[in-house]
Short mmCIF file of C-alpha atoms and ligand atoms in Angstrom, two decimals:
data_model
loop_
_atom_site.label_atom_id
_atom_site.label_comp_id
_atom_site.label_asym_id
_atom_site.label_seq_id
_atom_site.Cartn_x
_atom_site.Cartn_y
_atom_site.Cartn_z
CA MET I 13 -0.11 -0.02 0.31
CA GLU I 14 1.04 3.69 -0.49
CA ASN I 15 2.39 5.58 2.14
CA PRO I 16 -0.15 7.15 3.55
CA GLU I 17 2.21 9.75 4.62
CA LYS I 18 3.11 10.88 0.96
CA SER I 19 1.46 13.42 -0.62
CA ILE I 20 1.17 14.18 -4.06
CA PHE I 21 2.85 18.12 -3.32
CA ASP I 22 5.87 16.69 -1.92
CA GLU I 23 8.16 15.70 -4.85
CA PHE I 24 7.06 19.78 -6.35
CA ILE I 25 7.76 20.74 -2.33
CA GLN I 26 11.56 19.26 -2.49
CA SER I 27 12.39 20.15 -5.36
CA LYS I 28 14.32 23.54 -5.44
CA GLY I 29 13.50 24.45 -8.64
CA ILE I 30 14.48 27.68 -10.69
CA PHE I 31 12.79 29.94 -8.59
CA LYS I 32 14.28 31.10 -5.68
CA ASN I 33 11.21 34.61 -4.83
CA LYS I 34 9.24 34.58 -7.83
CA GLU I 35 7.42 37.83 -6.05
CA VAL I 36 10.50 40.08 -7.43
CA LEU I 37 9.80 39.47 -10.73
CA ARG I 38 6.08 40.38 -10.50
CA PRO I 39 4.57 43.71 -11.54
CA SER I 40 3.81 44.87 -7.35
CA TYR I 41 6.37 44.22 -6.46
CA THR I 42 8.38 48.29 -5.65
CA PRO I 43 12.17 46.92 -5.77
CA ARG I 44 14.56 48.47 -3.30
CA GLN I 45 16.77 49.82 -6.52
CA LEU I 46 15.52 51.68 -9.71
CA PRO I 47 19.00 52.15 -11.62
CA HIS I 48 18.79 54.60 -14.58
CA ARG I 49 16.23 56.54 -13.46
CA GLN I 50 18.48 58.43 -10.79
CA ASN I 51 17.63 61.78 -13.00
CA GLN I 52 14.37 61.69 -12.28
CA ILE I 53 13.96 60.25 -8.95
CA ASN I 54 16.65 63.68 -8.17
CA HIS I 55 14.23 65.95 -10.14
CA LEU I 56 11.57 64.68 -8.10
CA ALA I 57 13.08 64.80 -4.73
CA THR I 58 14.08 68.63 -5.19
CA ILE I 59 10.37 68.76 -5.61
CA LEU I 60 8.82 66.85 -2.92
CA VAL I 61 11.78 67.99 -0.31
CA SER I 62 9.25 71.23 0.07
CA ALA I 63 6.92 69.14 1.79
CA LEU I 64 10.07 67.89 4.55
CA LYS I 65 10.49 72.20 5.17
CA GLY I 66 6.61 72.96 5.50
CA GLU I 67 6.18 74.66 2.32
CA THR I 68 3.98 73.38 -0.49
CA PRO I 69 5.58 71.58 -3.13
CA SER I 70 4.70 72.24 -6.83
CA ASN I 71 2.27 70.46 -9.18
CA THR I 72 3.33 67.76 -11.32
CA PHE I 73 2.73 66.26 -14.84
CA ILE I 74 4.85 62.85 -15.08
CA TYR I 75 4.89 61.27 -18.63
CA GLY I 76 6.38 58.37 -20.04
CA LYS I 77 5.28 54.76 -21.78
CA THR I 78 4.08 52.09 -20.27
CA GLY I 79 6.97 50.24 -18.01
CA THR I 80 9.16 53.37 -17.87
CA GLY I 81 9.22 52.90 -14.25
CA LYS I 82 6.73 55.93 -13.20
CA THR I 83 4.55 53.99 -10.62
CA ALA I 84 8.00 52.23 -9.19
CA VAL I 85 9.38 56.07 -8.73
CA ILE I 86 5.98 57.34 -6.87
CA ASN I 87 6.00 54.78 -5.00
CA TYR I 88 10.01 54.41 -3.93
CA LEU I 89 9.22 58.42 -3.45
CA GLY I 90 6.40 58.26 -1.08
CA TYR I 91 7.80 55.72 1.29
CA ALA I 92 10.91 57.78 1.31
CA LEU I 93 9.16 60.88 2.10
CA GLU I 94 6.91 59.50 4.92
CA SER I 95 9.62 57.68 6.60
CA LYS I 96 11.62 61.21 6.48
CA GLY I 97 8.43 63.10 7.54
CA LYS I 98 8.52 60.42 10.25
CA SER I 99 12.47 60.72 11.93
CA ILE I 100 12.13 64.07 11.15
CA GLU I 101 9.36 64.08 14.11
CA MET I 102 11.05 61.87 16.16
CA GLY I 103 14.21 63.71 16.29
CA SER I 104 12.50 67.00 17.08
CA LYS I 105 10.86 65.68 19.78
CA GLU I 106 14.52 64.53 21.62
CA ASP I 107 15.74 67.91 20.85
CA PHE I 108 13.06 69.54 23.01
CA ALA I 109 13.33 67.05 25.98
CA LYS I 110 17.00 67.20 25.25
CA LEU I 111 16.44 71.93 25.28
CA TYR I 112 14.19 71.05 28.50
CA LEU I 113 16.75 69.15 30.57
CA ASP I 114 19.12 71.53 29.79
CA GLY I 115 21.51 72.92 33.07
CA VAL I 116 19.25 70.52 35.36
CA ASP I 117 20.79 68.43 37.52
CA CYS I 118 21.30 64.70 36.84
CA ASP I 119 18.17 63.34 40.26
CA PHE I 120 16.02 65.77 38.45
CA GLN I 121 17.06 64.95 35.22
CA ARG I 122 16.80 61.42 35.41
CA GLU I 123 13.30 61.61 37.15
CA VAL I 124 11.60 63.70 34.35
CA ILE I 125 13.24 60.88 32.19
CA ASP I 126 11.36 58.23 34.32
CA THR I 127 8.34 60.15 34.11
CA ILE I 128 8.08 60.96 30.32
CA ASN I 129 8.95 56.88 29.52
CA TYR I 130 5.99 56.62 32.11
CA CYS I 131 3.51 58.47 30.29
CA GLY I 132 4.93 59.18 27.24
CA PHE I 133 6.02 62.50 25.60
CA SER I 134 2.85 64.30 25.57
CA GLY I 135 1.51 62.99 29.19
CA PHE I 136 4.06 64.46 29.92
CA PHE I 137 4.53 68.05 27.55
CA GLY I 138 1.25 68.00 27.09
CA GLU I 139 -0.74 67.68 23.47
CA ASP I 140 0.10 71.09 22.17
CA ILE I 141 3.29 70.40 22.55
CA GLU I 142 3.45 67.25 20.06
CA GLU I 143 0.91 68.69 17.47
CA GLU I 144 2.76 71.46 17.38
CA LEU I 145 6.83 69.13 16.98
CA LYS I 146 4.82 67.17 14.71
CA LEU I 147 5.20 67.50 11.03
CA PRO I 148 3.07 65.90 8.97
CA ILE I 149 3.52 64.62 6.15
CA ASN I 150 0.96 62.32 3.97
CA PHE I 151 1.07 60.45 0.90
CA ILE I 152 -1.53 59.03 -0.85
CA TYR I 153 -1.49 57.29 -4.23
CA ILE I 154 -5.05 56.43 -6.27
CA ASN I 155 -4.71 54.36 -8.82
CA CYS I 156 -7.39 56.15 -11.64
CA GLN I 157 -7.92 52.93 -13.70
CA HIS I 158 -9.53 51.40 -10.55
CA VAL I 159 -10.56 54.76 -8.89
CA ASP I 160 -12.44 56.87 -11.98
CA THR I 161 -14.83 59.34 -10.85
CA GLN I 162 -14.47 62.54 -9.40
CA TYR I 163 -16.41 61.05 -6.72
CA ARG I 164 -14.50 57.80 -6.05
CA VAL I 165 -10.97 60.04 -6.10
CA LEU I 166 -12.93 62.55 -3.77
CA THR I 167 -13.75 59.85 -1.44
CA HIS I 168 -10.64 57.78 -1.55
CA ILE I 169 -8.68 61.12 -0.37
CA ALA I 170 -11.12 62.44 2.56
CA ASN I 171 -11.34 58.90 4.16
CA HIS I 172 -7.71 58.75 3.92
CA PHE I 173 -7.34 60.14 7.52
CA VAL I 174 -10.03 58.56 9.28
CA THR I 175 -8.78 56.32 11.56
CA ASN I 176 -12.65 55.58 13.03
CA TRP I 177 -14.76 53.26 10.74
CA THR I 178 -18.11 54.36 10.74
CA SER I 179 -16.72 58.00 9.76
CA ARG I 180 -15.54 57.12 6.49
CA LEU I 181 -17.42 58.93 3.90
CA PRO I 182 -19.61 56.39 1.99
CA LEU I 183 -18.36 55.15 -1.30
CA THR I 184 -21.55 56.61 -3.31
CA GLY I 185 -24.52 58.90 -2.12
CA LEU I 186 -23.49 62.13 -1.07
CA PRO I 187 -23.30 65.81 -3.15
CA THR I 188 -20.06 65.86 -4.27
CA ASP I 189 -19.94 69.68 -2.48
CA GLU I 190 -20.40 67.48 0.63
CA VAL I 191 -17.34 65.68 -0.10
CA TYR I 192 -14.95 68.13 -1.11
CA ASN I 193 -16.24 69.89 1.84
CA ARG I 194 -15.16 66.69 4.35
CA LEU I 195 -11.73 66.55 2.61
CA ARG I 196 -11.16 70.08 2.47
CA GLN I 197 -11.81 69.80 6.46
CA ASN I 198 -9.37 66.60 7.07
CA ILE I 199 -6.79 68.18 5.41
CA ASP I 200 -7.02 70.96 7.53
CA GLN I 201 -7.83 69.01 9.96
CA GLU I 202 -4.09 66.93 9.54
CA GLY I 203 -2.18 69.94 8.90
CA GLY I 204 1.24 69.85 7.60
CA VAL I 205 1.45 68.53 3.75
CA THR I 206 -0.61 65.86 1.78
CA THR I 207 0.52 64.81 -1.56
CA ILE I 208 -1.82 63.46 -3.91
CA VAL I 209 -0.75 60.96 -6.47
CA LEU I 210 -3.04 60.39 -9.67
CA ASP I 211 -1.90 57.51 -11.77
CA GLU I 212 -3.16 56.87 -14.40
CA ILE I 213 -4.62 60.12 -14.28
CA ASP I 214 -5.67 59.90 -18.31
CA LYS I 215 -8.14 57.32 -17.59
CA LEU I 216 -10.03 59.48 -14.82
CA ILE I 217 -10.48 62.69 -17.26
CA TYR I 218 -10.78 60.26 -20.24
CA LYS I 219 -13.65 59.22 -18.47
CA SER I 220 -15.21 61.40 -16.40
CA GLY I 221 -14.00 64.94 -17.07
CA ASP I 222 -11.17 67.70 -15.77
CA ASP I 223 -13.31 69.04 -13.23
CA ILE I 224 -11.73 67.16 -10.13
CA LEU I 225 -8.54 68.49 -11.20
CA TYR I 226 -10.06 72.11 -11.51
CA ASN I 227 -11.23 71.60 -8.12
CA LEU I 228 -7.75 69.65 -6.34
CA SER I 229 -5.77 72.47 -8.58
CA ARG I 230 -7.74 75.20 -6.02
CA ILE I 231 -7.51 73.43 -3.00
CA ASN I 232 -5.08 75.74 -1.02
CA LEU I 233 -7.11 78.43 -1.38
CA ASP I 234 -9.64 76.81 0.66
CA LEU I 235 -6.61 75.03 2.93
CA LYS I 236 -5.79 76.90 6.23
CA ASN I 237 -3.80 75.09 8.17
CA ALA I 238 -2.71 72.21 5.79
CA ARG I 239 -0.61 72.23 1.69
CA ALA I 240 -1.62 69.71 -0.21
CA ASN I 241 0.50 68.84 -3.97
CA ILE I 242 -0.80 67.34 -6.64
CA ILE I 243 1.38 64.87 -9.30
CA GLY I 244 -0.24 63.18 -12.35
CA ILE I 245 0.79 60.61 -13.79
CA SER I 246 0.22 59.82 -18.20
CA ASN I 247 1.23 57.28 -20.21
CA ASP I 248 -0.54 59.60 -23.19
CA LEU I 249 1.82 62.21 -23.77
CA ARG I 250 -0.72 64.31 -25.39
CA PHE I 251 -3.50 63.99 -22.91
CA THR I 252 -2.86 67.39 -21.53
CA GLU I 253 -4.25 68.69 -25.10
CA PHE I 254 -7.93 67.94 -23.59
CA LEU I 255 -7.76 70.40 -20.24
CA ASP I 256 -9.29 73.53 -19.54
CA ALA I 257 -6.13 75.81 -19.70
CA ARG I 258 -6.19 76.66 -16.25
CA VAL I 259 -6.14 73.76 -14.93
CA LYS I 260 -2.81 72.83 -17.53
CA SER I 261 -0.77 75.12 -16.10
CA SER I 262 -2.04 75.50 -12.40
CA LEU I 263 -1.23 71.10 -12.20
CA GLY I 264 1.96 71.59 -14.46
CA GLU I 265 4.14 73.47 -12.97
CA GLU I 266 6.93 71.13 -13.45
CA GLU I 267 6.42 68.88 -15.87
CA LEU I 268 8.89 65.25 -16.36
CA VAL I 269 9.23 63.04 -18.87
CA PHE I 270 10.20 59.10 -18.70
CA PRO I 271 11.81 58.00 -20.88
CA PRO I 272 11.70 54.52 -22.87
CA TYR I 273 14.62 51.97 -21.99
CA ASP I 274 17.09 51.04 -23.83
CA ALA I 275 18.19 47.06 -24.67
CA GLU I 276 21.41 47.86 -22.30
CA GLN I 277 18.89 49.73 -19.65
CA LEU I 278 16.35 47.06 -19.28
CA LEU I 279 19.45 44.10 -19.51
CA ASP I 280 20.80 45.87 -16.31
CA ILE I 281 17.20 46.18 -14.77
CA LEU I 282 16.48 42.60 -15.73
CA GLU I 283 19.70 41.64 -14.06
CA HIS I 284 19.12 43.44 -10.75
CA ARG I 285 15.88 41.74 -10.09
CA ALA I 286 16.93 38.08 -11.41
CA GLY I 287 19.38 37.88 -8.60
CA ASN I 288 16.80 37.28 -6.11
CA ALA I 289 14.05 35.72 -7.72
CA PHE I 290 16.22 32.94 -9.35
CA TYR I 291 18.77 30.57 -7.50
CA GLU I 292 22.22 30.43 -9.38
CA GLY I 293 22.87 28.45 -12.64
CA SER I 294 18.73 28.28 -12.86
CA LEU I 295 19.43 30.69 -15.78
CA ASP I 296 21.25 30.27 -19.11
CA PRO I 297 23.62 34.07 -20.09
CA SER I 298 21.48 34.30 -23.15
CA VAL I 299 18.07 34.46 -21.18
CA VAL I 300 18.08 37.74 -20.14
CA SER I 301 20.02 39.93 -22.82
CA LEU I 302 17.73 38.06 -25.06
CA CYS I 303 14.38 39.37 -22.64
CA ALA I 304 15.93 42.60 -22.69
CA ALA I 305 17.18 42.76 -26.31
CA LEU I 306 12.55 42.01 -27.14
CA ALA I 307 11.56 44.01 -25.01
CA ALA I 308 14.03 47.11 -25.83
CA GLN I 309 12.28 46.26 -29.96
CA GLU I 310 8.95 47.10 -28.69
CA HIS I 311 9.20 50.52 -26.44
CA GLY I 312 11.30 50.27 -24.29
CA ASP I 313 8.83 48.58 -21.60
CA ALA I 314 10.61 47.27 -17.95
CA ARG I 315 7.24 45.94 -17.55
CA ARG I 316 7.74 43.29 -20.86
CA ALA I 317 10.65 42.44 -20.05
CA LEU I 318 10.45 41.11 -16.72
CA ASP I 319 6.35 39.25 -17.92
CA LEU I 320 9.25 37.40 -20.33
CA LEU I 321 11.66 36.52 -17.76
CA ARG I 322 8.81 35.00 -15.06
CA VAL I 323 7.01 33.41 -18.45
CA SER I 324 9.68 31.84 -19.65
CA ALA I 325 10.81 30.42 -16.44
CA GLU I 326 7.25 29.91 -15.61
CA ILE I 327 6.84 27.55 -18.63
CA ALA I 328 10.48 26.07 -17.99
CA GLU I 329 9.51 25.19 -14.54
CA ARG I 330 5.86 23.46 -15.81
CA GLU I 331 8.04 21.47 -18.56
CA GLY I 332 10.74 20.24 -15.20
CA ALA I 333 13.91 21.50 -17.17
CA LYS I 334 16.45 22.56 -14.67
CA VAL I 335 18.12 25.81 -16.58
CA VAL I 336 16.01 28.24 -18.22
CA ASP I 337 17.52 28.94 -21.81
CA GLU I 338 16.74 30.62 -25.30
CA VAL I 339 13.52 27.91 -26.11
CA TYR I 340 11.85 29.08 -23.43
CA VAL I 341 11.48 32.63 -24.04
CA ARG I 342 10.85 31.86 -27.86
CA LYS I 343 7.80 29.64 -25.79
CA ALA I 344 7.16 32.77 -23.73
CA VAL I 345 6.75 35.31 -26.49
CA ASN I 346 4.25 33.02 -28.00
CA LYS I 347 2.42 32.43 -24.97
CA ILE I 348 2.22 36.08 -23.93
CA GLU I 349 0.83 37.34 -27.67
CA LEU I 350 -1.73 34.72 -27.13
CA ASP I 351 -3.15 35.33 -24.03
CA THR I 352 -2.95 39.59 -25.10
CA VAL I 353 -5.06 38.35 -28.20
CA GLY I 354 -7.22 36.00 -25.85
CA GLU I 355 -7.87 38.98 -23.54
CA VAL I 356 -9.24 40.88 -26.61
CA VAL I 357 -10.95 38.71 -28.94
CA SER I 358 -13.13 36.62 -25.47
CA THR I 359 -14.35 40.46 -24.49
CA LEU I 360 -15.49 41.30 -28.04
CA PRO I 361 -18.87 41.85 -28.50
CA THR I 362 -21.67 38.64 -29.73
CA GLN I 363 -21.76 39.90 -33.25
CA SER I 364 -18.04 40.21 -33.47
CA LYS I 365 -16.88 37.31 -32.12
CA LEU I 366 -19.46 35.48 -34.86
CA VAL I 367 -17.81 37.73 -37.55
CA LEU I 368 -14.55 36.70 -36.42
CA TYR I 369 -15.18 33.40 -36.30
CA GLY I 370 -16.70 33.20 -39.87
CA ILE I 371 -13.35 34.22 -41.30
CA LEU I 372 -11.47 32.08 -38.89
CA MET I 373 -13.16 29.55 -40.14
CA HIS I 374 -12.68 30.52 -44.16
CA GLU I 375 -9.38 30.95 -42.74
CA GLY I 376 -8.69 27.76 -41.20
CA ALA I 377 -10.22 26.29 -45.03
CA LYS I 378 -7.34 27.95 -47.08
CA THR I 379 -9.62 29.49 -49.63
CA GLY I 380 -8.07 31.97 -50.61
CA LYS I 381 -8.23 35.92 -51.06
CA LEU I 382 -11.21 36.36 -48.49
CA THR I 383 -14.53 39.48 -49.58
CA THR I 384 -16.28 41.48 -46.91
CA GLY I 385 -19.57 39.45 -49.01
CA GLU I 386 -17.92 35.86 -48.51
CA VAL I 387 -18.08 36.73 -44.47
CA PHE I 388 -21.13 37.75 -44.65
CA ASP I 389 -22.71 34.78 -46.15
CA THR I 390 -20.75 32.78 -43.87
CA TYR I 391 -21.74 35.21 -40.63
CA LYS I 392 -25.43 34.35 -41.62
CA GLU I 393 -24.79 30.53 -41.34
CA LEU I 394 -23.32 30.91 -38.33
CA CYS I 395 -26.37 33.40 -36.64
CA ARG I 396 -27.96 30.83 -38.21
CA LEU I 397 -26.88 27.93 -36.37
CA SER I 398 -26.36 29.51 -32.68
CA GLY I 399 -29.93 30.86 -33.00
CA MET I 400 -28.86 34.69 -33.08
CA SER I 401 -30.19 37.90 -35.30
CA VAL I 402 -28.52 39.09 -37.95
CA LEU I 403 -27.68 42.27 -38.75
CA THR I 404 -27.42 44.38 -41.87
CA LEU I 405 -24.22 44.00 -44.02
CA ARG I 406 -24.20 47.64 -43.64
CA ARG I 407 -23.05 46.93 -39.84
CA ILE I 408 -20.53 43.79 -40.78
CA THR I 409 -18.93 45.89 -42.82
CA ASP I 410 -18.16 48.07 -39.83
CA LEU I 411 -17.54 45.66 -37.45
CA ILE I 412 -14.52 43.91 -39.55
CA SER I 413 -13.58 47.77 -39.66
CA GLU I 414 -13.51 47.69 -35.93
CA LEU I 415 -11.79 44.02 -35.71
CA ASP I 416 -8.94 45.78 -38.28
CA MET I 417 -8.17 48.19 -35.64
CA LEU I 418 -8.17 46.02 -33.16
CA GLY I 419 -4.75 43.96 -35.20
CA ILE I 420 -7.01 41.03 -35.02
CA ILE I 421 -7.37 40.95 -38.60
CA ASN I 422 -5.63 42.61 -41.81
CA THR I 423 -7.41 43.98 -44.22
CA ARG I 424 -6.33 46.24 -47.79
CA VAL I 425 -8.53 46.83 -50.88
CA VAL I 426 -7.57 45.51 -53.72
CA SER I 427 -7.98 45.90 -57.61
CA PHE I 428 -8.50 43.38 -60.26
CA GLY I 429 -9.92 42.84 -63.45
CA ARG I 430 -11.61 45.67 -65.18
CA GLY I 431 -11.54 48.22 -63.12
CA GLY I 432 -12.63 46.47 -59.62
CA ARG I 433 -11.77 46.63 -55.80
CA THR I 434 -13.04 45.03 -53.37
CA ARG I 435 -11.48 44.87 -49.87
CA VAL I 436 -9.85 41.56 -48.91
CA ILE I 437 -9.59 40.13 -45.51
CA GLN I 438 -7.09 38.00 -43.19
CA ALA I 439 -6.63 36.91 -40.12
CA THR I 440 -3.44 38.15 -38.01
CA VAL I 441 -3.57 35.43 -34.89
CA PRO I 442 -3.28 31.55 -34.76
CA VAL I 443 -6.49 30.37 -36.31
CA GLU I 444 -7.14 27.33 -34.49
CA ASN I 445 -6.41 28.73 -30.94
CA VAL I 446 -8.81 31.41 -30.98
CA LYS I 447 -11.51 29.26 -32.23
CA ASP I 448 -11.19 27.16 -29.39
CA ILE I 449 -10.75 31.03 -27.42
CA LEU I 450 -14.23 32.02 -28.91
CA THR I 451 -15.99 28.96 -28.07
CA GLU I 452 -15.20 28.77 -24.85
CA GLY I 453 -18.47 30.29 -23.08
CA GLU I 454 -22.00 30.87 -24.56
CA PRO I 455 -22.91 31.66 -27.36
CA LEU I 456 -20.90 30.78 -29.29
CA ALA I 457 -20.04 27.10 -27.83
CA SER I 458 -22.72 25.58 -29.67
CA LEU I 459 -20.21 26.69 -33.06
CA GLN I 460 -17.51 24.22 -31.97
CA ASN I 461 -18.00 21.09 -33.86
CA VAL I 462 -20.36 22.42 -36.91
CA ARG I 463 -18.85 22.46 -40.21
CA ILE I 464 -20.30 24.60 -42.93
CA LYS I 465 -19.08 24.93 -46.49
CA VAL I 466 -17.19 28.29 -47.09
CA GLN I 467 -16.00 28.79 -50.65
CA ALA I 468 -14.08 32.01 -52.15
CA THR I 469 -14.89 33.62 -55.61
CA LEU I 470 -11.92 35.25 -56.20
CA ASP I 471 -8.28 33.71 -56.14
P1 ADP Z 43 4.72 52.23 -15.30
O1 ADP Z 43 3.77 52.70 -14.53
O2 ADP Z 43 5.35 53.67 -16.04
O3 ADP Z 43 3.74 51.45 -16.90
P2 ADP Z 43 6.37 51.00 -13.61
O4 ADP Z 43 6.98 51.52 -12.43
O5 ADP Z 43 5.38 50.15 -13.29
O6 ADP Z 43 5.67 51.33 -15.22
O7 ADP Z 43 7.14 49.69 -13.90
C1 ADP Z 43 7.02 48.00 -14.53
C2 ADP Z 43 7.76 47.09 -14.24
O8 ADP Z 43 9.17 47.62 -14.51
C3 ADP Z 43 7.65 47.14 -12.64
O9 ADP Z 43 7.66 45.91 -11.95
C4 ADP Z 43 9.29 47.96 -11.98
O10 ADP Z 43 8.86 47.69 -10.65
C5 ADP Z 43 9.80 47.96 -13.14
N1 ADP Z 43 10.99 48.74 -13.18
C6 ADP Z 43 10.17 50.08 -13.78
N2 ADP Z 43 11.20 50.22 -14.23
C7 ADP Z 43 12.78 50.05 -13.04
C8 ADP Z 43 14.15 50.31 -12.97
N3 ADP Z 43 14.51 51.43 -13.21
N4 ADP Z 43 14.69 49.17 -12.05
C9 ADP Z 43 13.91 48.31 -11.73
N5 ADP Z 43 12.60 47.91 -12.08
C10 ADP Z 43 11.72 48.73 -13.07
MG1 MG Z 44 2.44 52.97 -13.79
#
């Protein structure tokens, strides 16, 4: 009989594997070192250091394509700023106590120190002194991809200062004015300086307009006892074109661009992170440079480079390899591509899915050049088989253009005999894989095994 102590997991737990710590490669991890971003870190630090002096830092816009380290840099600085704020606060308490005890005799000093230790700093000196010594530095990070309405951003900021659960603002229902007033009161009550980071700010503005920025840009006029500054981060370099001129000038007092990384810089970044993520010897030396080169070819995206490295190693691990080599990087490229396509395809509206499925049936049957009319015929047949209503040829032509814009298919206009012109359609995604994705769930599941005669009139 099998040893009952033996678990199916034993083998996997015991094998040393490839990863020492996979978390280090995930996007959510903030590394302690950010190579090739020292200029940006220094520039932002000179802006934010005002907060430590009790002054208002300039409002700042940060731009850069995805994966250029914007979020990582701002989180790194936020952490550094808050801890520096705390240490200044602690330092000033000690300084104050020293000053108080200066010149008094030793016995009395000891007595005072014992009492402070017993009843705490504010118990001995009073709460007012403690308030005065305090240097509140607040750093509020908001990702506007998730928090994407004016109401939600304002409540998020207001609730940052609320420790008592029951006095938090509700996530819906109050008039915006009231939320704004509560936010202002909370910041004022806290005192000091509050830095508000709106990451992916373009998403918020496209969805909800720039009222929120107008309100926040004027907040210092309404504050009596505190100061606030805004840092907006955007992946889209042109997004300020959409802003009201006043908002644009008051929020863009400073502007900072994060350029894409080149292959060498990506190599450095990957090497730093790989050192903590993998056991020694589990990476073929060519792997890191290949991942860096591939990501640099796209647009210098560090996230892409890290994903490639992580997925390569995951595939190698799953296949029981001891060492990750270039073969796994190639596999990872395909997997990531298919995952991205899969995400786009599975969120298409049903009618677009039917059109795409029709196109793929033709591709699978290799019928040669494919025209809109032929796709329409196949589409109608698929509607009949799946019980869906049939849209007009005109709507289907629009849906085909949309699929083209998404990069799932490619269309071009060709001329043929006697001055005729037509649009030919070609899929740019792996046919069988995407057909599987399309028929994974309802309503296309019923089409999984259907065969219809597809034909082309042109060749
Ligand atoms: P962005 O916000 O510009 O889209 P992120 O800051 O999210 O980019 O960076 C993407 C990934 O790359 C994250 O995992 C981040 O930790 C990493 N990264 C970016 N720049 C660096 C760097 N200079 N050093 C180390 N890791 C970096
Ligand atoms: Mg980001």
